[in-house]
Short mmCIF file of C-alpha atoms in Angstrom, two decimals:
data_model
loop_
_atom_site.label_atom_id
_atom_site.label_comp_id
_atom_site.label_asym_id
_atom_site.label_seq_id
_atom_site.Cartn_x
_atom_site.Cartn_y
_atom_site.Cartn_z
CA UNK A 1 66.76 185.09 31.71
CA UNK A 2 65.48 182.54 34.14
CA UNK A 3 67.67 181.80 37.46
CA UNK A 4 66.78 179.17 39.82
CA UNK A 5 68.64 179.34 43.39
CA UNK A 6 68.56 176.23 45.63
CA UNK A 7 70.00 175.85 48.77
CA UNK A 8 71.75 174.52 50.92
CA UNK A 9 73.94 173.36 48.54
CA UNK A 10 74.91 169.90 50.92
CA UNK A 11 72.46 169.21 53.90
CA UNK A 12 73.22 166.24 56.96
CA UNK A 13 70.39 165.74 58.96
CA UNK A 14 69.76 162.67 61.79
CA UNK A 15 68.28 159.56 60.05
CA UNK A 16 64.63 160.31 61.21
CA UNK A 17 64.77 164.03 61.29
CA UNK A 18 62.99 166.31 58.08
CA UNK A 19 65.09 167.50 55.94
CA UNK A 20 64.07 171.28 53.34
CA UNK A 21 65.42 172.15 50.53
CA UNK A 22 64.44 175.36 48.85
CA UNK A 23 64.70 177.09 46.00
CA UNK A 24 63.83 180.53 44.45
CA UNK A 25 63.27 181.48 40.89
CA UNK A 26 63.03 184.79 38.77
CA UNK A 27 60.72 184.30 36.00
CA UNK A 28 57.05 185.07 37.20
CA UNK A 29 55.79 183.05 34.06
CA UNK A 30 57.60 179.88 35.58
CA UNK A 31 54.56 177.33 36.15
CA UNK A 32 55.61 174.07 36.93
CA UNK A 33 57.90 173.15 39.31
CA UNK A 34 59.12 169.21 39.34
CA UNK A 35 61.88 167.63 41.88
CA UNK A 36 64.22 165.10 40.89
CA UNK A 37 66.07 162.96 42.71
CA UNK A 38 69.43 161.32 41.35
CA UNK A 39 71.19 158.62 43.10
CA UNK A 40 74.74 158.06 43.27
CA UNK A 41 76.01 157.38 39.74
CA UNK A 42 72.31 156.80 38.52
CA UNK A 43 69.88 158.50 36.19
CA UNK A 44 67.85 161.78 38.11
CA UNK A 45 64.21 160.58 38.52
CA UNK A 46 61.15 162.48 39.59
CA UNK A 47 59.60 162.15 42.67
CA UNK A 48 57.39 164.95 42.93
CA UNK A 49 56.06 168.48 41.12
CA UNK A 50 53.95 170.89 41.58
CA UNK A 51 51.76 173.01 39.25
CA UNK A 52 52.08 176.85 40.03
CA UNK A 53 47.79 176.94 40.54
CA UNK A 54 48.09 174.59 43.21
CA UNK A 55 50.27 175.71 46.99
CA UNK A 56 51.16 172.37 48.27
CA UNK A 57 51.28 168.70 47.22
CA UNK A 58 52.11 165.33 49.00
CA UNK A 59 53.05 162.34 48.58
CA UNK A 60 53.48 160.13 51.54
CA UNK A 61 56.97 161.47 53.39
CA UNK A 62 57.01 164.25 50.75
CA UNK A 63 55.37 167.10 49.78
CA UNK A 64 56.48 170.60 47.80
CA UNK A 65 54.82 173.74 49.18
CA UNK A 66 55.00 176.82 46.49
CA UNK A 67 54.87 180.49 47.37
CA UNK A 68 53.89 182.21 44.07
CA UNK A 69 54.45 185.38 45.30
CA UNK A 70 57.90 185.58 46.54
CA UNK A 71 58.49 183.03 43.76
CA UNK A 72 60.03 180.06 45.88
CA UNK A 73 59.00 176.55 46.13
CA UNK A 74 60.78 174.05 48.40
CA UNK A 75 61.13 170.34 49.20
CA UNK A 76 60.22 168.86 52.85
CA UNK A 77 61.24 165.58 53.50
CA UNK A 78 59.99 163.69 56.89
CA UNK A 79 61.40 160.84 58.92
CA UNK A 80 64.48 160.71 56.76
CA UNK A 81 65.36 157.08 55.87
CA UNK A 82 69.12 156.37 54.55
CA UNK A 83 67.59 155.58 50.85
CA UNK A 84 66.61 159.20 50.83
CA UNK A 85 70.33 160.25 50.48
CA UNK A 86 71.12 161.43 47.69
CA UNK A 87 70.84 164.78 45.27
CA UNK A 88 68.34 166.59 44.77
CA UNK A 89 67.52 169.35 42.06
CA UNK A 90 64.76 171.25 41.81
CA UNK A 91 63.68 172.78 38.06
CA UNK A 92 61.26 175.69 37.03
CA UNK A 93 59.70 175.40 33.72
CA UNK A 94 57.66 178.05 31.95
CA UNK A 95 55.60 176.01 29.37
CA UNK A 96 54.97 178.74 26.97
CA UNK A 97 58.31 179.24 26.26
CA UNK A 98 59.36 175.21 26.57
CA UNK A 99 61.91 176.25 28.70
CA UNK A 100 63.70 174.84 31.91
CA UNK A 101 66.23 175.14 34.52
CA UNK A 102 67.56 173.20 36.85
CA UNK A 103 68.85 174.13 40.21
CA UNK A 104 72.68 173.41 40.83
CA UNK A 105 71.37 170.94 43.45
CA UNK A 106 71.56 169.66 47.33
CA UNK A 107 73.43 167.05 48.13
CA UNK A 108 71.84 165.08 51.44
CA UNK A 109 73.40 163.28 53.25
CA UNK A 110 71.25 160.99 56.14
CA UNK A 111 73.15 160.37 58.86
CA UNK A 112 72.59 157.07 61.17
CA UNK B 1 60.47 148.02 27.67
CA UNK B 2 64.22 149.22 27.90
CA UNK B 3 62.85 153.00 28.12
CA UNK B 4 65.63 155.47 27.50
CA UNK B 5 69.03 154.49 26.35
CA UNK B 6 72.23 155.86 25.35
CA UNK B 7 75.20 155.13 23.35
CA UNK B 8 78.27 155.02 24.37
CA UNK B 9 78.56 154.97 28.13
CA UNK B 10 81.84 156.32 28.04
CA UNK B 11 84.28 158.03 25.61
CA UNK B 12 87.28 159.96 25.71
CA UNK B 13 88.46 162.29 22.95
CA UNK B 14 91.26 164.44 21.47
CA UNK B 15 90.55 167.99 21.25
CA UNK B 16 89.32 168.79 17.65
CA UNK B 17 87.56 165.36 17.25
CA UNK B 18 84.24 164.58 16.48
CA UNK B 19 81.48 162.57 17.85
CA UNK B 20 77.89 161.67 17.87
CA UNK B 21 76.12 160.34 21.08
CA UNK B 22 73.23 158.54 20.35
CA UNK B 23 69.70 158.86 22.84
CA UNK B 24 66.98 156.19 21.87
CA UNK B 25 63.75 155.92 23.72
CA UNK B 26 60.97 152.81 23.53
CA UNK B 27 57.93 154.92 24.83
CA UNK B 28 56.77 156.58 22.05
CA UNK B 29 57.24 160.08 23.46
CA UNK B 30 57.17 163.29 21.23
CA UNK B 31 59.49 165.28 23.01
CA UNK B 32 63.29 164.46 23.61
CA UNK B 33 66.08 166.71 25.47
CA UNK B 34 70.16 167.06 25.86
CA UNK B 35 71.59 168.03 28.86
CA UNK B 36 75.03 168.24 30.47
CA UNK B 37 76.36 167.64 34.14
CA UNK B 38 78.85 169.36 35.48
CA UNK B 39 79.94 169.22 38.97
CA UNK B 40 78.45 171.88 41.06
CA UNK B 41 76.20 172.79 37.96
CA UNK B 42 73.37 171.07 38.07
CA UNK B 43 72.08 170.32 34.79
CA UNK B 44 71.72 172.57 31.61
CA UNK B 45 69.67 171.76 28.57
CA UNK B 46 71.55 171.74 25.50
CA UNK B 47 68.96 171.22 22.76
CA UNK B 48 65.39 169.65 22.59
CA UNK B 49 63.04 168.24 20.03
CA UNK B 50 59.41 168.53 20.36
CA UNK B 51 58.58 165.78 17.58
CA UNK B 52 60.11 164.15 14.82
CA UNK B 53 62.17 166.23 12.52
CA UNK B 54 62.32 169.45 14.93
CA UNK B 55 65.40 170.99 17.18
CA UNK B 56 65.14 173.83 19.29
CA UNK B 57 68.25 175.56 20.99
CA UNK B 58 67.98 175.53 25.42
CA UNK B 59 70.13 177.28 27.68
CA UNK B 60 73.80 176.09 26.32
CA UNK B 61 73.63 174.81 22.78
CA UNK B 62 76.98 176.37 21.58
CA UNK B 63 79.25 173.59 20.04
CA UNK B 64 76.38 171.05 19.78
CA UNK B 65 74.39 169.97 17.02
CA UNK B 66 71.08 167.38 17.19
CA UNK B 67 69.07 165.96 15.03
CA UNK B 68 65.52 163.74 15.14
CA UNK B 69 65.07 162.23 11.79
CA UNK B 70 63.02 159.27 13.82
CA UNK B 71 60.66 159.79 16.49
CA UNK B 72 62.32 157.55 18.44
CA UNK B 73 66.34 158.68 18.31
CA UNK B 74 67.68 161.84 19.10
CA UNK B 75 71.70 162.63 18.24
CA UNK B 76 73.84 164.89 20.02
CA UNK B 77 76.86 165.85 17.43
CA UNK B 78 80.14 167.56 18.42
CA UNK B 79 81.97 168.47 15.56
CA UNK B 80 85.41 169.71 17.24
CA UNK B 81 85.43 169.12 20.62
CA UNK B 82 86.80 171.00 23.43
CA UNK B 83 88.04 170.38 26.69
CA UNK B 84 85.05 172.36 28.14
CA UNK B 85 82.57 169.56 26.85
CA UNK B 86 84.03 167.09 29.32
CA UNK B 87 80.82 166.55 31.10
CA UNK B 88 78.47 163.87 31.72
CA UNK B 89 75.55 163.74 28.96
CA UNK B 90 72.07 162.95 29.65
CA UNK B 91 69.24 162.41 27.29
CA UNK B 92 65.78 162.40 28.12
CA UNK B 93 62.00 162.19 26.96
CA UNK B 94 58.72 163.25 28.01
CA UNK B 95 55.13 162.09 26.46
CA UNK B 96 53.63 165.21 27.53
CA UNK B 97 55.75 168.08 26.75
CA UNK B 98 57.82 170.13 29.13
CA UNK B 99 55.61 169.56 31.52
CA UNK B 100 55.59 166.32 32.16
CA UNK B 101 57.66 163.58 33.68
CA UNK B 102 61.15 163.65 32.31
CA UNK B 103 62.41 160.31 31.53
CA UNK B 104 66.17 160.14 31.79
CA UNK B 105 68.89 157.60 30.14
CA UNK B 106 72.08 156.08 31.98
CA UNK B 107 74.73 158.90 30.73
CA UNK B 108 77.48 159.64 28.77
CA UNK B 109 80.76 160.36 30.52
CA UNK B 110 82.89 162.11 28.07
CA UNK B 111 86.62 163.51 28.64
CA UNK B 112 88.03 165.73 26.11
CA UNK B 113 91.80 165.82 26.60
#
């Protein structure tokens, strides 16, 4: 079945600094690829995705990049703010199948 | 709109007890999902409902039951639980299938002792 690796599993970077998060899946019929974000005690909310015809999307301090062919997708995150701490989990969903999986997730940590 | 919401927040039960956790969402969206969180484990869908009256089984559905006889509720059911359910429980919804935006509720923390 579908596996979906993300690491690091906890990441500290310098308030300011990027921060990347990647993660690698097995199923080549995986094609869609959100991120969610989930706060401290709080609900996990999206805050990007990508769709596996398209190689990168952004959205102001954060884009996705996807690599179809060595099936891994990854999460950059510029000039790291404390708000972005948090953890992050990354999913690949094949839509024929309605199925998903979620990464075990990356704990960041933005440090001041 | 008070978008996705669940009931209870909290619970702790016996082994062998039942429960039912209810998910209820405002938005009008077709499909509606289970999942557990477990530390280190990201998290795992349990069930999911792609419309009114329809379950389907995701990656862990053993010892769970659902059902979606409105549109707008979705029930998780154990009927004996065990100490590996202790988890937290999240329910969400989506209005355009599995690919689109996941909407997720507050949580269920739930203890089996």
């Amino acid at each position: 079945g579908e596996n979906v690796e993300q690491h690091p599993s906890t990441l500290s970077v310098q308030e300011g600094d990027s921060a990347v998060i990647k993660c690698t899946y097995s199923d080549s019929a995986s094609n869609y690829f959100p991120w969610y974000k989930q706060e401290l005690g709080k609900r996990p909310q999206l805050i990007i995705d990508i769709r596996s015809n398209v190689g990168e999307k952004k959205d102001q301090r954060i884009a996705v990049t996807l690599n179809k062919t060595a099936k891994h997708f990854s999460l950059h995150i510029t000039e790291t703010q404390p708000e972005d701490s948090a953890v992050y989990f990354c999913a690949a969903i094949t839509v024929r199948d309605d199925k998903i999986i979620f990464g075990k997730g990356t704990r960041l940590h933005i440090l001041p | 709109n008070a978008g996705v919401t669940q009931t209870p927040k909290f619970r702790v039960l016996k082994t062998g007890q039942s429960m039912t956790l209810l998910c209820a969402q405002d938005m009008n969206h077709e499909y509606m999902y289970w999942y557990r969180q477990d530390p280190g484990m990201g998290l795992r869908l349990i069930h999911y409902s792609v419309g009114e009256g329809t379950t389907a089984k995701g990656e862990v559905p053993d010892g769970y039951n659902v059902s979606r006889l409105k549109k707008q509720n979705f029930l998780l059911g154990l009927e004996s639980a065990a100490p590996s359910q202790t988890s937290v429980y999240f329910c969400a919804s989506s209005y355009s299938g599995i690919r689109g935006e996941q909407y997720f509720g507050p949580g269920t923390r739930l203890t089996v002792t």
